[in-house]
Amino acid sequence: MSEVAEPGWEVDPDDDWGVAVVATVGRQLKLRREAAGLRAAEFGEVVGYGEDMVYKVEGGKRIPRQEYLNRADEVLGAGGQVSAMWEDVKRVRYPKKVRELAKLEGQAAEIGVYVCNSISGLLQTAEHARALIEAAQPPYSPDDVDRMVTARLARQSVFERDPAPSVHFVLEETLLRRPVGGTMVQQRQLARLLEVGRFRNVTLQIMPTDTDAHPGLDGRIELLKFPDGTAVGRAEGMFNGRPTTDPKQLRVIELQYGTIRAQAFSPRESSAFIEQLLGET
């Protein structure tokens, strides 16, 4: 689906803040267009989009892309004021749950993740992420796929924070062997794991398939600790799989995660294992 046909993303009706932002931007665009004496069809023609899409954006039904706002700014002679709306709009394009997770990750001093079903989104390449999302059933629309891939990659800005958080990953071996997206995508994903594993604030470990049973077999574990001493954790196999801040429950999750890390390959062994697997693919 082309950018011309799809000038933005669908609005999540359950995202109250997002709905409000997009509605406000749409009203401002409509007021400026009408003040310029342009009908929707005329405006759409000069900015390069159809009349129907202009109405959707102005009606708050569509999240405009940056290119749309920049072109509208030029056509309407807004002097950068329409283009500046992108600062608010760019946050709305990410699903609400992803924004909330990214906010927590952006505040954490320490992040611990164990995954057994798919490589953590913090580690995925764009190609790998797209292949996973496109495999969903029922399938997402091309528009939603683009939005979800963009949101997933945006979370990786956590590695660029200053001061940098301490980030720990434990991945099951089977995840590295699955050729998601094909052999070339798999190779680039393995190379990305090696790259991130070399970051000074990252510890990456692989749990070998031929190991004994461990607490992670019940599902994904996430543990985030904050500078003020508070924490939030989630273990899919415990406490109904919901995030918890209860100190007693957090101690259980920490114990599970610590046991998993102790049973996995060391970071050096994990790096050597990934390099070996990369050479085999």
CSV table of C-alpha atoms in Angstrom, one decimal, residues 46-214:
chain,number,residue,atom,x,y,z
A,46,VAL,CA,-1.9,20.3,-4.0
A,47,VAL,CA,-0.6,18.3,-1.1
A,48,GLY,CA,-0.8,15.1,-3.1
A,49,TYR,CA,-3.5,13.2,-1.3
A,50,GLY,CA,-7.2,12.3,-2.0
A,51,GLU,CA,-10.1,14.4,-0.8
A,52,ASP,CA,-11.4,11.5,1.3
A,53,MET,CA,-8.1,11.3,3.2
A,54,VAL,CA,-8.1,15.0,3.8
A,55,TYR,CA,-11.5,14.7,5.4
A,56,LYS,CA,-10.3,11.8,7.6
A,57,VAL,CA,-7.3,13.7,8.8
A,58,GLU,CA,-9.4,16.8,9.5
A,59,GLY,CA,-12.1,14.8,11.2
A,60,GLY,CA,-9.6,13.2,13.6
A,61,LYS,CA,-10.0,9.7,12.0
A,62,ARG,CA,-6.5,9.5,10.7
A,63,ILE,CA,-3.1,10.2,12.3
A,64,PRO,CA,-1.2,12.3,9.7
A,65,ARG,CA,2.4,11.4,8.8
A,66,GLN,CA,5.2,13.9,9.0
A,67,GLU,CA,5.3,14.4,5.3
A,68,TYR,CA,1.6,15.3,5.2
A,69,LEU,CA,2.1,18.0,7.9
A,70,ASN,CA,5.2,19.4,6.2
A,71,ARG,CA,3.4,19.6,2.8
A,72,ALA,CA,0.3,21.2,4.4
A,73,ASP,CA,2.6,23.7,6.2
A,74,GLU,CA,4.0,24.8,2.8
A,75,VAL,CA,0.7,25.0,1.0
A,76,LEU,CA,-1.0,26.9,3.8
A,77,GLY,CA,1.9,29.2,4.5
A,78,ALA,CA,1.9,28.3,8.2
A,79,GLY,CA,5.5,29.3,8.8
A,80,GLY,CA,6.3,26.0,10.5
A,81,GLN,CA,3.4,26.0,12.9
A,82,VAL,CA,1.7,23.0,11.2
A,83,SER,CA,5.0,21.1,10.9
A,84,ALA,CA,5.5,21.7,14.6
A,85,MET,CA,2.4,19.6,15.3
A,86,TRP,CA,4.5,16.5,14.6
A,87,GLU,CA,6.0,16.7,18.1
A,88,ASP,CA,2.7,15.7,19.5
A,89,VAL,CA,1.5,13.5,16.6
A,90,LYS,CA,4.6,11.3,16.5
A,91,ARG,CA,3.8,10.0,20.0
A,92,VAL,CA,0.2,9.2,19.2
A,93,ARG,CA,1.3,7.0,16.2
A,94,TYR,CA,2.5,4.4,18.7
A,95,PRO,CA,-0.2,2.1,20.3
A,96,LYS,CA,-1.1,3.1,23.9
A,97,LYS,CA,0.3,-0.1,25.4
A,98,VAL,CA,3.6,0.4,23.6
A,99,ARG,CA,3.9,4.1,24.8
A,100,GLU,CA,3.3,3.0,28.4
A,101,LEU,CA,5.9,0.3,28.2
A,102,ALA,CA,8.4,2.6,26.5
A,103,LYS,CA,7.8,5.2,29.2
A,104,LEU,CA,8.6,2.6,32.0
A,105,GLU,CA,11.7,1.4,30.1
A,106,GLY,CA,12.8,5.0,29.6
A,107,GLN,CA,12.7,5.6,33.4
A,108,ALA,CA,14.2,2.3,34.6
A,109,ALA,CA,17.7,2.1,36.0
A,110,GLU,CA,17.8,-1.7,35.4
A,111,ILE,CA,15.9,-3.8,32.9
A,112,GLY,CA,15.8,-7.6,33.0
A,113,VAL,CA,14.0,-9.7,30.3
A,114,TYR,CA,13.7,-13.4,29.8
A,115,VAL,CA,11.9,-14.6,26.6
A,116,CYS,CA,11.0,-18.0,25.3
A,117,ASN,CA,8.5,-17.4,22.5
A,118,SER,CA,10.1,-14.6,20.4
A,119,ILE,CA,13.2,-12.4,20.6
A,120,SER,CA,12.6,-9.3,22.8
A,121,GLY,CA,11.3,-6.3,20.8
A,122,LEU,CA,14.3,-4.4,22.3
A,123,LEU,CA,16.6,-6.6,20.2
A,124,GLN,CA,14.7,-7.1,17.0
A,125,THR,CA,15.7,-5.8,13.6
A,126,ALA,CA,13.0,-4.1,11.5
A,127,GLU,CA,12.8,-7.1,9.2
A,128,HIS,CA,12.5,-9.6,12.0
A,129,ALA,CA,9.8,-7.5,13.7
A,130,ARG,CA,7.9,-7.1,10.4
A,131,ALA,CA,8.0,-10.8,9.7
A,132,LEU,CA,6.6,-11.6,13.2
A,133,ILE,CA,3.8,-9.1,13.1
A,134,GLU,CA,2.8,-10.1,9.5
A,135,ALA,CA,2.5,-13.7,10.7
A,136,ALA,CA,-0.4,-12.8,13.1
A,137,GLN,CA,-3.8,-14.3,12.5
A,138,PRO,CA,-6.1,-12.7,11.7
A,139,PRO,CA,-3.6,-10.5,9.8
A,140,TYR,CA,-3.1,-6.9,10.6
A,141,SER,CA,-3.6,-4.3,7.8
A,142,PRO,CA,-0.4,-3.0,6.1
A,143,ASP,CA,-1.0,0.3,7.8
A,144,ASP,CA,-1.1,-1.4,11.3
A,145,VAL,CA,2.0,-3.4,10.5
A,146,ASP,CA,4.0,-0.3,9.7
A,147,ARG,CA,2.8,1.4,12.9
A,148,MET,CA,3.6,-1.5,15.1
A,149,VAL,CA,7.1,-2.0,13.6
A,150,THR,CA,7.9,1.7,14.0
A,151,ALA,CA,6.7,1.6,17.6
A,152,ARG,CA,8.7,-1.5,18.4
A,153,LEU,CA,11.9,0.0,17.0
A,154,ALA,CA,11.3,3.3,18.8
A,155,ARG,CA,11.6,1.4,22.1
A,156,GLN,CA,15.2,0.6,21.3
A,157,SER,CA,16.1,4.3,22.0
A,158,VAL,CA,16.6,3.0,25.6
A,159,PHE,CA,20.1,2.0,24.6
A,160,GLU,CA,20.9,5.6,23.8
A,161,ARG,CA,19.9,7.0,27.2
A,162,ASP,CA,22.4,8.9,29.3
A,163,PRO,CA,22.9,7.7,32.0
A,164,ALA,CA,22.5,4.3,30.4
A,165,PRO,CA,20.3,1.7,32.2
A,166,SER,CA,21.7,-1.7,33.0
A,167,VAL,CA,19.9,-4.1,30.6
A,168,HIS,CA,20.0,-7.9,30.9
A,169,PHE,CA,18.5,-10.4,28.4
A,170,VAL,CA,18.1,-14.2,28.5
A,171,LEU,CA,16.9,-15.8,25.3
A,172,GLU,CA,16.1,-19.4,24.6
A,173,GLU,CA,18.3,-21.1,22.0
A,174,THR,CA,15.3,-22.1,19.9
A,175,LEU,CA,14.5,-18.4,19.2
A,176,LEU,CA,17.9,-18.0,17.5
A,177,ARG,CA,17.5,-21.1,15.3
A,178,ARG,CA,14.1,-20.2,14.0
A,179,PRO,CA,14.5,-18.6,10.5
A,180,VAL,CA,11.9,-15.9,11.0
A,181,GLY,CA,11.7,-14.0,7.7
A,182,GLY,CA,14.1,-16.3,5.9
A,183,THR,CA,17.8,-17.0,6.1
A,184,MET,CA,19.1,-13.5,5.3
A,185,VAL,CA,16.8,-11.9,7.9
A,186,GLN,CA,17.9,-14.5,10.5
A,187,GLN,CA,21.5,-13.7,9.8
A,188,ARG,CA,21.0,-10.0,10.2
A,189,GLN,CA,19.1,-10.7,13.5
A,190,LEU,CA,21.9,-12.8,14.8
A,191,ALA,CA,24.4,-10.0,13.9
A,192,ARG,CA,22.2,-7.5,15.7
A,193,LEU,CA,22.3,-9.7,18.9
A,194,LEU,CA,26.1,-9.7,18.7
A,195,GLU,CA,26.1,-6.0,18.3
A,196,VAL,CA,23.8,-5.2,21.2
A,197,GLY,CA,25.6,-7.8,23.4
A,198,ARG,CA,28.8,-5.7,23.0
A,199,PHE,CA,27.2,-2.6,24.5
A,200,ARG,CA,28.8,-1.8,27.8
A,201,ASN,CA,25.5,-1.6,29.6
A,202,VAL,CA,24.0,-4.8,28.2
A,203,THR,CA,24.3,-8.4,29.3
A,204,LEU,CA,23.0,-11.0,26.8
A,205,GLN,CA,22.8,-14.7,27.7
A,206,ILE,CA,21.5,-17.7,25.8
A,207,MET,CA,19.6,-20.5,27.6
A,208,PRO,CA,20.6,-23.8,25.9
A,209,THR,CA,18.0,-26.2,24.8
A,210,ASP,CA,19.7,-29.2,26.4
A,211,THR,CA,19.5,-27.8,29.9
A,212,ASP,CA,17.4,-29.0,32.8
A,213,ALA,CA,14.0,-27.5,33.5
A,214,HIS,CA,14.0,-23.9,34.8
